[in-house]
């Protein structure tokens, strides 16, 4: 009787050992989800709330993943969405996040998030949806292993990071700010060059314009000749070509007849001597 009990206990222990080897996986460490290396998305709100409304996967594969899909989405929202405003709020809602088996060596998953924004009086609001889905064929590797679930989660999160930023920049651009709260859209706060803290900005220097002195030309007086005018031979009547009057010179008259006498013979001979 004792021998039979020993054989039965040994067989049971061996079968349990085989079953355990079939289900156990090699010990492996998976880095936690981290999205701090991606650019932050600043929103003109005072607070951002993260809500998880996703229904758990019925086959519990999501919970088996090293980082469950909904936990990865929460980490992404907390690291990438930043409240940079003074009033208003944003709600990041996880609508869907799961992983399911789709075959012997394949798994698939999907994520769906919604982002709502509103000002303090709820007068201006906006929202976006970001949805992605992925399928992973693992080949000879177990589709439900932690390594496979980790790989699919990372692939889905890469897609979601791209899709979320695209939708925000496309539909909520008017709600985006820079790191200090200045709007990013045209017509927002204009930046200007300022001096160092505690200094007074120097006034703009207006370039000096040298005006040349104004020179007034004074017509010079034309000298008036005091000499008597010379008679014009062409205009003996006293009218010149420029219209001025010319005083005619007195005419030379011939001596009266009988005044001239011929020289005497003595005068002629004396001149010849």
Coordinates of C-alpha atoms in Angstrom, one line a residue:
X1 CA 0.0 0.0 0.0
X2 CA 2.8 2.4 0.9
X3 CA 4.5 1.7 -2.5
X4 CA 1.4 2.5 -4.4
X5 CA 1.0 5.8 -2.6
X6 CA 4.6 6.7 -3.4
X7 CA 4.1 5.9 -7.1
X8 CA 0.9 7.9 -7.3
X9 CA 2.4 10.9 -5.6
X10 CA 5.4 10.8 -7.8
X11 CA 3.3 10.6 -11.0
X12 CA 1.2 13.5 -9.9
X13 CA 4.2 15.6 -9.1
X14 CA 5.8 14.8 -12.5
X15 CA 2.6 15.8 -14.4
X16 CA 2.3 19.0 -12.5
X17 CA 6.0 19.8 -13.3
X18 CA 5.4 19.3 -17.0
X19 CA 2.3 21.5 -16.9
X20 CA 4.2 24.2 -15.1
X21 CA 7.1 24.1 -17.6
X22 CA 4.6 24.5 -20.4
X23 CA 3.0 27.6 -18.9
X24 CA 6.0 29.3 -17.4
X25 CA 8.0 31.8 -19.4
X26 CA 11.7 32.7 -19.1
X27 CA 12.2 35.5 -16.6
X28 CA 12.3 38.8 -18.6
X29 CA 12.3 42.4 -17.5
X30 CA 10.3 45.0 -19.6
X31 CA 11.1 48.7 -19.3
X32 CA 8.1 50.8 -18.0
X33 CA 6.2 53.0 -20.3
X34 CA 7.9 56.4 -20.8
X35 CA 6.9 59.2 -23.2
X36 CA 8.9 62.1 -21.7
X37 CA 11.2 62.1 -24.7
X38 CA 8.3 63.3 -27.0
X39 CA 7.3 67.0 -27.3
X40 CA 4.8 68.3 -24.9
X41 CA 1.4 69.6 -26.0
X42 CA 0.6 72.8 -24.0
X43 CA -3.1 73.7 -23.7
X44 CA -4.7 76.9 -22.6
X45 CA -6.5 75.4 -19.6
X46 CA -5.8 75.4 -15.9
X47 CA -6.3 71.7 -15.2
X48 CA -6.3 68.4 -17.1
X49 CA -8.3 65.4 -15.8
X50 CA -7.6 61.8 -16.9
X51 CA -10.5 59.4 -16.9
X52 CA -10.5 55.7 -17.7
X53 CA -13.8 54.5 -19.1
X54 CA -12.5 51.5 -21.1
X55 CA -14.2 48.2 -20.7
X56 CA -11.8 45.4 -19.6
X57 CA -11.0 42.8 -22.3
X58 CA -13.0 39.6 -21.8
X59 CA -10.0 37.3 -22.3
X60 CA -7.9 39.2 -19.7
X61 CA -5.0 39.5 -22.1
X62 CA -4.8 43.3 -21.5
X63 CA -4.2 42.8 -17.8
X64 CA -1.5 40.2 -18.5
X65 CA 0.6 42.7 -20.5
X66 CA 3.7 44.1 -18.7
X67 CA 2.1 47.5 -19.3
X68 CA -1.7 47.3 -19.8
X69 CA -2.9 49.5 -22.7
X70 CA -5.0 51.7 -20.6
X71 CA -2.1 52.3 -18.2
X72 CA 0.1 53.2 -21.1
X73 CA -2.5 55.8 -22.2
X74 CA -2.6 57.3 -18.8
X75 CA 1.2 57.6 -18.7
X76 CA 1.2 59.3 -22.1
X77 CA -1.5 61.8 -21.1
X78 CA 0.3 62.8 -17.9
X79 CA 3.6 63.3 -19.6
X80 CA 2.6 64.9 -22.9
X81 CA -0.5 67.0 -22.1
X82 CA 0.4 70.2 -20.1
X83 CA -2.0 72.8 -18.6
X84 CA -0.5 76.2 -19.4
X85 CA -3.5 78.5 -18.9
X86 CA -5.1 80.3 -16.0
X87 CA -8.7 79.1 -16.3
X88 CA -10.7 76.3 -18.0
X89 CA -10.1 72.6 -18.0
X90 CA -9.5 69.6 -20.3
X91 CA -10.7 66.0 -19.9
X92 CA -8.7 63.2 -21.4
X93 CA -11.1 60.2 -21.6
X94 CA -9.9 56.7 -22.4
X95 CA -12.9 55.1 -24.3
X96 CA -11.3 51.9 -25.4
X97 CA -8.0 50.1 -24.8
X98 CA -7.7 46.3 -25.2
X99 CA -5.7 43.4 -26.6
X100 CA -7.4 40.2 -27.8
X101 CA -6.3 36.9 -29.5
X102 CA -7.2 36.7 -33.2
X103 CA -5.6 33.3 -34.0
X104 CA -3.1 30.8 -32.9
X105 CA -0.2 33.1 -33.5
X106 CA -1.8 36.5 -33.8
X107 CA -3.1 39.2 -31.4
X108 CA -4.8 42.5 -32.1
X109 CA -5.6 45.6 -30.1
X110 CA -7.3 49.0 -30.3
X111 CA -7.3 52.3 -28.5
X112 CA -9.8 55.1 -28.6
X113 CA -9.4 58.4 -26.6
X114 CA -11.3 61.7 -26.5
X115 CA -10.0 65.1 -25.4
X116 CA -12.5 67.7 -24.4
X117 CA -11.6 71.4 -23.6
X118 CA -13.6 74.2 -22.2
X119 CA -13.1 77.7 -20.8
X120 CA -14.1 78.8 -17.3
X121 CA -17.7 79.7 -18.3
X122 CA -18.1 76.7 -20.6
X123 CA -18.7 79.2 -23.4
X124 CA -15.9 78.0 -25.7
X125 CA -15.4 74.3 -26.1
X126 CA -13.7 71.8 -28.3
X127 CA -12.9 68.1 -28.6
X128 CA -11.1 65.5 -30.6
X129 CA -11.1 61.8 -31.1
X130 CA -8.0 59.7 -31.7
X131 CA -8.5 56.1 -32.7
X132 CA -5.9 53.4 -33.7
X133 CA -5.8 49.6 -34.2
X134 CA -3.0 47.1 -34.7
X135 CA -2.5 43.4 -35.4
X136 CA 0.7 41.4 -34.5
X137 CA 1.6 38.1 -36.1
X138 CA 4.1 36.4 -33.8
X139 CA 5.0 33.4 -36.0
X140 CA 6.4 30.6 -33.9
X141 CA 6.4 32.6 -30.7
X142 CA 3.4 32.4 -28.4
X143 CA 0.9 35.1 -29.2
X144 CA -0.2 35.4 -25.6
X145 CA 3.3 35.7 -24.1
X146 CA 4.2 38.8 -22.1
X147 CA 6.8 39.6 -24.8
X148 CA 4.2 39.6 -27.5
X149 CA 1.7 41.6 -25.5
X150 CA 4.5 44.1 -24.6
X151 CA 5.5 44.5 -28.3
X152 CA 1.9 45.1 -29.5
X153 CA 1.3 47.6 -26.7
X154 CA 4.4 49.6 -27.8
X155 CA 3.3 49.5 -31.5
X156 CA -0.2 50.8 -30.6
X157 CA 1.3 53.6 -28.4
X158 CA 3.6 54.7 -31.2
X159 CA 0.5 55.0 -33.5
X160 CA -1.5 56.8 -30.8
X161 CA 1.2 59.4 -30.0
X162 CA 1.2 60.4 -33.7
X163 CA -2.5 60.4 -34.1
X164 CA -3.2 62.3 -30.9
X165 CA -0.8 65.1 -31.8
X166 CA -2.1 65.3 -35.3
X167 CA -5.7 65.7 -34.2
X168 CA -4.9 68.3 -31.5
X169 CA -2.9 70.4 -34.0
X170 CA -5.6 70.1 -36.6
X171 CA -8.7 70.8 -34.5
X172 CA -7.6 72.3 -31.3
X173 CA -4.8 74.6 -32.5
X174 CA -6.6 77.7 -31.1
X175 CA -6.3 76.0 -27.6
X176 CA -2.5 75.4 -27.9
X177 CA 0.1 77.6 -26.3
X178 CA 3.8 77.7 -25.9
X179 CA 5.6 76.7 -22.6
X180 CA 4.8 80.1 -21.0
X181 CA 1.1 80.3 -22.1
X182 CA 1.3 82.4 -25.2
X183 CA -1.1 81.3 -28.0
X184 CA 0.4 79.6 -31.0
X185 CA -2.2 80.8 -33.5
X186 CA -1.8 83.9 -35.7
X187 CA -3.0 87.0 -34.0
X188 CA -1.8 85.8 -30.6
X189 CA 0.7 87.6 -28.4
X190 CA 3.4 89.2 -30.4
X191 CA 7.0 88.8 -29.2
X192 CA 9.3 91.7 -29.1
X193 CA 12.9 92.2 -28.3
X194 CA 13.4 93.4 -24.8
X195 CA 16.5 94.5 -22.8
X196 CA 17.9 92.7 -19.8
X197 CA 15.8 92.7 -16.6
X198 CA 16.0 96.0 -14.7
X199 CA 17.1 98.0 -17.8
X200 CA 15.1 100.6 -19.7
X201 CA 14.8 100.0 -23.4
X202 CA 16.6 102.6 -25.3
X203 CA 14.5 104.7 -27.6
X204 CA 14.7 104.2 -31.3
X205 CA 17.5 106.2 -32.9
X206 CA 16.3 108.3 -35.7
X207 CA 19.0 108.9 -38.3
X208 CA 19.9 112.5 -38.6
X209 CA 19.4 114.2 -41.9
X210 CA 21.7 117.0 -42.9
X211 CA 19.9 119.7 -44.8
X212 CA 22.1 121.7 -47.1
X213 CA 21.9 125.5 -46.5
X214 CA 19.6 127.3 -48.8
X215 CA 21.4 129.6 -51.2
X216 CA 19.5 132.5 -52.6
X217 CA 21.0 133.8 -55.8
X218 CA 20.9 137.6 -56.0
X219 CA 21.1 138.9 -59.5
X220 CA 24.1 141.1 -60.0
X221 CA 23.6 144.6 -61.3
X222 CA 24.7 145.1 -64.8
X223 CA 27.3 147.8 -64.9
X224 CA 26.2 150.9 -66.8
X225 CA 28.8 152.3 -69.1
X226 CA 29.5 156.0 -68.7
X227 CA 31.2 156.3 -72.0
X228 CA 29.3 158.0 -74.8
X229 CA 27.8 155.6 -77.2
X230 CA 29.5 155.1 -80.5
X231 CA 27.5 155.8 -83.6
X232 CA 26.3 152.9 -85.5
X233 CA 27.3 152.9 -89.2
X234 CA 24.5 150.5 -90.0
X235 CA 21.8 152.5 -88.3
X236 CA 22.7 156.1 -89.0
X237 CA 19.2 157.2 -87.9
X238 CA 20.1 156.3 -84.3
X239 CA 18.1 153.0 -83.9
X240 CA 20.2 150.0 -82.9
X241 CA 19.5 146.3 -83.3
X242 CA 18.5 146.0 -79.7
X243 CA 16.0 148.8 -79.9
X244 CA 18.1 151.4 -78.0
X245 CA 18.5 154.9 -79.3
X246 CA 21.9 155.9 -80.6
X247 CA 22.9 159.6 -80.8
X248 CA 24.5 160.2 -84.2
X249 CA 27.9 161.8 -84.3
X250 CA 28.2 165.3 -85.9
X251 CA 28.9 165.3 -89.7
X252 CA 32.3 166.6 -91.0
X253 CA 31.7 169.4 -93.5
X254 CA 34.1 170.3 -96.4
X255 CA 35.7 173.9 -96.4
X256 CA 34.0 176.5 -98.5
X257 CA 35.1 177.0 -102.0
X258 CA 38.1 179.4 -102.4
X259 CA 39.5 178.6 -99.0
X260 CA 42.1 176.2 -100.4
X261 CA 45.1 177.8 -102.2
X262 CA 47.8 176.2 -104.3
X263 CA 51.3 176.5 -102.9
X264 CA 53.7 179.1 -104.3
X265 CA 56.7 178.2 -106.4
X266 CA 59.1 179.2 -103.5
X267 CA 57.3 176.8 -101.2
X268 CA 57.6 174.1 -103.7
X269 CA 61.3 174.6 -104.4
X270 CA 62.0 174.9 -100.7
X271 CA 60.4 171.6 -100.1
X272 CA 62.4 170.0 -102.8
X273 CA 65.7 171.4 -101.5

